[in-house]
Amino acid sequence: MVKKLVVACGSGVATSTTIAEKIKSKFENDRVQCNVEAVDYKSILNELPNTDIYVYIAQPDANVLKTADKLNVKVFPGIPFLTGMGMDKVYEEIIAATK
């Protein structure tokens, strides 16, 4: 089964879309099969039950992290995909989570 990765930001439009496209492009180059979607943070609790990997922009609140943990959703920071600092390390961790 193909896994699903969501990237969430405040509106689900600007930052999350930029990061989602960057991850999607890297997945295509590395031939990783994983669905990638940008969503708004307000809907993250509804998205988590159908998600395997969650990439956040702003630090998620405790309830979101607790729910992700309960659902075994892997959580990763998205800022490295904007700054480039630490991006390779986070990307490798995401790749491991897709397997």
CSV table of N, CA and C in Angstrom, one decimal:
chain,number,residue,atom,x,y,z
A,1,MET,N,0.8,-1.2,0.0
A,1,MET,CA,0.0,0.0,0.0
A,1,MET,C,0.9,1.3,0.0
A,2,VAL,N,0.5,2.2,-0.8
A,2,VAL,CA,1.3,3.5,-0.9
A,2,VAL,C,1.0,4.3,0.3
A,3,LYS,N,2.0,4.9,0.9
A,3,LYS,CA,1.8,5.7,2.1
A,3,LYS,C,1.4,7.1,1.7
A,4,LYS,N,0.9,7.9,2.7
A,4,LYS,CA,0.5,9.2,2.5
A,4,LYS,C,1.3,10.2,3.4
A,5,LEU,N,1.8,11.3,2.8
A,5,LEU,CA,2.5,12.3,3.6
A,5,LEU,C,1.7,13.6,3.4
A,6,VAL,N,1.4,14.3,4.6
A,6,VAL,CA,0.8,15.6,4.5
A,6,VAL,C,1.7,16.6,5.1
A,7,VAL,N,1.7,17.8,4.5
A,7,VAL,CA,2.4,19.0,4.9
A,7,VAL,C,1.3,20.0,5.3
A,8,ALA,N,1.4,20.5,6.6
A,8,ALA,CA,0.4,21.4,7.0
A,8,ALA,C,1.0,22.7,7.4
A,9,CYS,N,0.3,23.8,6.9
A,9,CYS,CA,0.6,25.2,7.4
A,9,CYS,C,-0.7,25.9,7.7
A,10,GLY,N,-0.6,27.1,8.1
A,10,GLY,CA,-1.8,27.8,8.5
A,10,GLY,C,-2.9,27.8,7.5
A,11,SER,N,-2.6,28.1,6.2
A,11,SER,CA,-3.7,28.1,5.2
A,11,SER,C,-3.7,26.9,4.3
A,12,GLY,N,-2.7,26.1,4.3
A,12,GLY,CA,-2.6,25.0,3.4
A,12,GLY,C,-2.3,25.4,2.0
A,13,VAL,N,-1.9,26.6,1.8
A,13,VAL,CA,-1.7,27.1,0.4
A,13,VAL,C,-0.2,27.4,0.1
A,14,ALA,N,0.4,28.4,0.8
A,14,ALA,CA,1.7,28.9,0.4
A,14,ALA,C,2.8,28.0,0.9
A,15,THR,N,3.2,28.0,2.1
A,15,THR,CA,4.3,27.3,2.6
A,15,THR,C,4.2,25.8,2.5
A,16,SER,N,3.0,25.2,2.9
A,16,SER,CA,2.8,23.8,2.8
A,16,SER,C,2.9,23.3,1.4
A,17,THR,N,2.4,24.1,0.4
A,17,THR,CA,2.4,23.7,-1.0
A,17,THR,C,3.9,23.7,-1.5
A,18,THR,N,4.6,24.7,-1.1
A,18,THR,CA,6.0,24.8,-1.5
A,18,THR,C,6.8,23.6,-1.0
A,19,ILE,N,6.6,23.2,0.2
A,19,ILE,CA,7.4,22.1,0.8
A,19,ILE,C,6.9,20.8,0.2
A,20,ALA,N,5.5,20.7,0.1
A,20,ALA,CA,5.0,19.4,-0.5
A,20,ALA,C,5.5,19.2,-1.9
A,21,GLU,N,5.6,20.3,-2.7
A,21,GLU,CA,6.2,20.1,-4.1
A,21,GLU,C,7.6,19.7,-4.1
A,22,LYS,N,8.4,20.3,-3.1
A,22,LYS,CA,9.8,20.0,-3.0
A,22,LYS,C,10.0,18.5,-2.6
A,23,ILE,N,9.2,18.0,-1.7
A,23,ILE,CA,9.3,16.6,-1.2
A,23,ILE,C,8.8,15.7,-2.4
A,24,LYS,N,7.7,16.1,-3.0
A,24,LYS,CA,7.2,15.3,-4.2
A,24,LYS,C,8.3,15.1,-5.3
A,25,SER,N,8.9,16.2,-5.6
A,25,SER,CA,10.0,16.2,-6.6
A,25,SER,C,11.1,15.3,-6.2
A,26,LYS,N,11.6,15.4,-4.9
A,26,LYS,CA,12.6,14.5,-4.4
A,26,LYS,C,12.2,13.1,-4.5
A,27,PHE,N,10.9,12.8,-4.1
A,27,PHE,CA,10.4,11.4,-4.2
A,27,PHE,C,10.5,10.9,-5.6
A,28,GLU,N,10.0,11.7,-6.6
A,28,GLU,CA,10.1,11.3,-8.0
A,28,GLU,C,11.5,11.0,-8.4
A,29,ASN,N,12.4,11.9,-8.1
A,29,ASN,CA,13.8,11.6,-8.4
A,29,ASN,C,14.4,10.4,-7.8
A,30,ASP,N,13.9,10.0,-6.6
A,30,ASP,CA,14.4,8.9,-5.9
A,30,ASP,C,13.5,7.6,-6.1
A,31,ARG,N,12.5,7.8,-6.9
A,31,ARG,CA,11.5,6.7,-7.2
A,31,ARG,C,10.9,6.2,-6.0
A,32,VAL,N,10.5,7.1,-5.1
A,32,VAL,CA,9.8,6.7,-3.9
A,32,VAL,C,8.3,6.9,-4.1
A,33,GLN,N,7.5,5.8,-3.9
A,33,GLN,CA,6.1,5.9,-4.1
A,33,GLN,C,5.4,6.3,-2.7
A,34,CYS,N,4.9,7.5,-2.7
A,34,CYS,CA,4.3,8.1,-1.6
A,34,CYS,C,3.4,9.2,-2.0
A,35,ASN,N,2.1,9.2,-1.6
A,35,ASN,CA,1.3,10.4,-2.0
A,35,ASN,C,1.6,11.5,-1.1
A,36,VAL,N,1.7,12.7,-1.7
A,36,VAL,CA,2.1,13.9,-0.9
A,36,VAL,C,0.9,15.0,-1.1
A,37,GLU,N,0.5,15.6,0.0
A,37,GLU,CA,-0.6,16.5,0.0
A,37,GLU,C,-0.3,17.7,0.9
A,38,ALA,N,-0.7,18.9,0.5
A,38,ALA,CA,-0.6,20.1,1.4
A,38,ALA,C,-2.0,20.3,1.9
A,39,VAL,N,-2.1,20.6,3.3
A,39,VAL,CA,-3.3,20.8,3.9
A,39,VAL,C,-3.2,22.0,4.9
A,40,ASP,N,-4.3,22.5,5.4
A,40,ASP,CA,-4.2,23.6,6.4
A,40,ASP,C,-4.2,23.0,7.7
A,41,TYR,N,-3.6,23.7,8.7
A,41,TYR,CA,-3.4,23.1,10.0
A,41,TYR,C,-4.7,22.9,10.7
A,42,LYS,N,-5.7,23.7,10.4
A,42,LYS,CA,-7.0,23.5,11.1
A,42,LYS,C,-7.6,22.1,10.8
A,43,SER,N,-7.2,21.5,9.7
A,43,SER,CA,-7.8,20.2,9.3
A,43,SER,C,-6.9,19.0,9.7
A,44,ILE,N,-5.8,19.3,10.4
A,44,ILE,CA,-4.8,18.2,10.6
A,44,ILE,C,-5.4,17.0,11.4
A,45,LEU,N,-6.2,17.3,12.4
A,45,LEU,CA,-6.7,16.2,13.2
A,45,LEU,C,-7.6,15.3,12.4
A,46,ASN,N,-8.3,15.9,11.4
A,46,ASN,CA,-9.1,15.1,10.5
A,46,ASN,C,-8.3,14.3,9.5
A,47,GLU,N,-7.1,14.8,9.1
A,47,GLU,CA,-6.2,14.2,8.2
A,47,GLU,C,-5.4,13.1,8.8
A,48,LEU,N,-5.0,13.2,10.0
A,48,LEU,CA,-4.1,12.2,10.7
A,48,LEU,C,-4.6,10.7,10.6
A,49,PRO,N,-5.8,10.4,10.7
A,49,PRO,CA,-6.2,9.0,10.7
A,49,PRO,C,-5.9,8.3,9.3
A,50,ASN,N,-5.8,9.1,8.3
A,50,ASN,CA,-5.5,8.6,6.9
A,50,ASN,C,-4.1,9.0,6.5
A,51,THR,N,-3.2,9.3,7.4
A,51,THR,CA,-1.9,9.8,7.1
A,51,THR,C,-0.8,8.9,7.7
A,52,ASP,N,0.3,8.7,7.0
A,52,ASP,CA,1.4,8.0,7.6
A,52,ASP,C,2.5,8.9,8.1
A,53,ILE,N,2.7,10.0,7.4
A,53,ILE,CA,3.8,10.9,7.7
A,53,ILE,C,3.2,12.4,7.7
A,54,TYR,N,3.6,13.1,8.7
A,54,TYR,CA,3.1,14.5,8.9
A,54,TYR,C,4.3,15.4,9.0
A,55,VAL,N,4.4,16.4,8.0
A,55,VAL,CA,5.5,17.3,8.0
A,55,VAL,C,4.8,18.7,8.4
A,56,TYR,N,5.4,19.3,9.5
A,56,TYR,CA,4.8,20.5,10.0
A,56,TYR,C,5.6,21.7,9.7
A,57,ILE,N,5.0,22.9,9.7
A,57,ILE,CA,5.7,24.1,9.5
A,57,ILE,C,5.9,24.8,10.9
A,58,ALA,N,4.8,25.1,11.6
A,58,ALA,CA,4.8,25.6,12.9
A,58,ALA,C,4.7,24.4,13.9
A,59,GLN,N,5.3,24.5,15.0
A,59,GLN,CA,5.3,23.4,16.0
A,59,GLN,C,3.8,23.0,16.3
A,60,PRO,N,3.4,21.7,16.1
A,60,PRO,CA,2.1,21.3,16.4
A,60,PRO,C,1.8,21.4,17.9
A,61,ASP,N,0.5,21.6,18.2
A,61,ASP,CA,0.2,21.6,19.7
A,61,ASP,C,0.2,20.2,20.2
A,62,ALA,N,0.1,20.1,21.5
A,62,ALA,CA,0.3,18.8,22.2
A,62,ALA,C,-0.8,17.8,21.8
A,63,ASN,N,-2.0,18.2,21.6
A,63,ASN,CA,-3.1,17.4,21.2
A,63,ASN,C,-2.8,16.7,19.8
A,64,VAL,N,-2.3,17.5,18.9
A,64,VAL,CA,-2.0,17.0,17.6
A,64,VAL,C,-0.9,15.9,17.7
A,65,LEU,N,0.2,16.3,18.5
A,65,LEU,CA,1.3,15.3,18.6
A,65,LEU,C,0.8,14.0,19.3
A,66,LYS,N,0.0,14.2,20.3
A,66,LYS,CA,-0.6,13.0,21.0
A,66,LYS,C,-1.4,12.1,20.1
A,67,THR,N,-2.2,12.7,19.2
A,67,THR,CA,-3.0,12.0,18.3
A,67,THR,C,-2.1,11.3,17.3
A,68,ALA,N,-1.1,12.0,16.7
A,68,ALA,CA,-0.2,11.4,15.8
A,68,ALA,C,0.5,10.2,16.4
A,69,ASP,N,0.9,10.4,17.6
A,69,ASP,CA,1.6,9.2,18.3
A,69,ASP,C,0.7,8.0,18.4
A,70,LYS,N,-0.6,8.3,18.8
A,70,LYS,CA,-1.5,7.2,19.0
A,70,LYS,C,-1.8,6.5,17.7
A,71,LEU,N,-1.8,7.3,16.6
A,71,LEU,CA,-2.1,6.7,15.3
A,71,LEU,C,-0.8,6.2,14.6
A,72,ASN,N,0.3,6.3,15.3
A,72,ASN,CA,1.6,5.9,14.7
A,72,ASN,C,2.0,6.7,13.4
A,73,VAL,N,1.6,7.9,13.4
A,73,VAL,CA,2.0,8.8,12.3
A,73,VAL,C,3.3,9.4,12.7
A,74,LYS,N,4.3,9.3,11.7
A,74,LYS,CA,5.6,9.8,11.9
A,74,LYS,C,5.6,11.3,11.7
A,75,VAL,N,6.2,12.1,12.5
A,75,VAL,CA,6.1,13.6,12.5
A,75,VAL,C,7.5,14.2,12.3
A,76,PHE,N,7.6,15.1,11.3
A,76,PHE,CA,8.9,15.7,10.9
A,76,PHE,C,8.8,17.2,10.7
A,77,PRO,N,9.8,17.9,11.0
A,77,PRO,CA,9.8,19.4,10.7
A,77,PRO,C,9.9,19.7,9.2
A,78,GLY,N,9.2,20.7,8.8
A,78,GLY,CA,9.3,21.1,7.4
A,78,GLY,C,10.2,22.3,7.1
A,79,ILE,N,10.6,23.0,8.1
A,79,ILE,CA,11.4,24.2,7.8
A,79,ILE,C,12.7,23.9,7.1
A,80,PRO,N,13.4,22.7,7.4
A,80,PRO,CA,14.6,22.4,6.7
A,80,PRO,C,14.4,22.4,5.1
A,81,PHE,N,13.2,22.2,4.7
A,81,PHE,CA,13.0,22.2,3.2
A,81,PHE,C,12.9,23.6,2.7
A,82,LEU,N,12.7,24.6,3.6
A,82,LEU,CA,12.7,26.0,3.1
A,82,LEU,C,14.1,26.6,3.2
A,83,THR,N,14.8,26.2,4.3
A,83,THR,CA,16.1,26.8,4.5
A,83,THR,C,17.2,26.0,3.9
A,84,GLY,N,17.0,24.7,3.7
A,84,GLY,CA,18.1,23.9,3.2
A,84,GLY,C,18.9,23.3,4.4
A,85,MET,N,18.9,23.9,5.5
A,85,MET,CA,19.7,23.5,6.7
A,85,MET,C,19.1,22.3,7.3
A,86,GLY,N,19.8,21.2,7.2
A,86,GLY,CA,19.3,19.9,7.8
A,86,GLY,C,18.3,19.2,6.9
A,87,MET,N,18.1,19.7,5.7
A,87,MET,CA,17.1,19.0,4.8
A,87,MET,C,17.5,17.6,4.5
A,88,ASP,N,18.7,17.3,4.2
A,88,ASP,CA,19.1,16.0,3.8
A,88,ASP,C,18.8,15.0,4.9
A,89,LYS,N,19.1,15.3,6.1
A,89,LYS,CA,18.9,14.5,7.3
A,89,LYS,C,17.4,14.2,7.5
A,90,VAL,N,16.6,15.2,7.4
A,90,VAL,CA,15.2,15.0,7.6
A,90,VAL,C,14.6,14.2,6.5
A,91,TYR,N,15.1,14.5,5.2
A,91,TYR,CA,14.6,13.8,4.1
A,91,TYR,C,14.9,12.3,4.2
A,92,GLU,N,16.1,12.0,4.7
A,92,GLU,CA,16.5,10.5,4.8
A,92,GLU,C,15.6,9.9,5.9
A,93,GLU,N,15.2,10.6,6.9
A,93,GLU,CA,14.3,10.1,7.9
A,93,GLU,C,12.9,9.9,7.4
A,94,ILE,N,12.5,10.8,6.5
A,94,ILE,CA,11.2,10.6,5.9
A,94,ILE,C,11.2,9.4,4.9
A,95,ILE,N,12.3,9.3,4.2
A,95,ILE,CA,12.4,8.1,3.3
A,95,ILE,C,12.3,6.8,4.1
A,96,ALA,N,13.0,6.7,5.2
A,96,ALA,CA,12.9,5.5,6.1
A,96,ALA,C,11.4,5.3,6.5
A,97,ALA,N,10.7,6.4,6.8
A,97,ALA,CA,9.3,6.2,7.2
A,97,ALA,C,8.4,5.8,6.1
A,98,THR,N,8.8,5.9,4.9
A,98,THR,CA,7.9,5.5,3.7
A,98,THR,C,8.0,4.0,3.5
A,99,LYS,N,9.0,3.4,4.1
A,99,LYS,CA,9.2,1.9,3.9
A,99,LYS,C,8.4,1.1,4.9
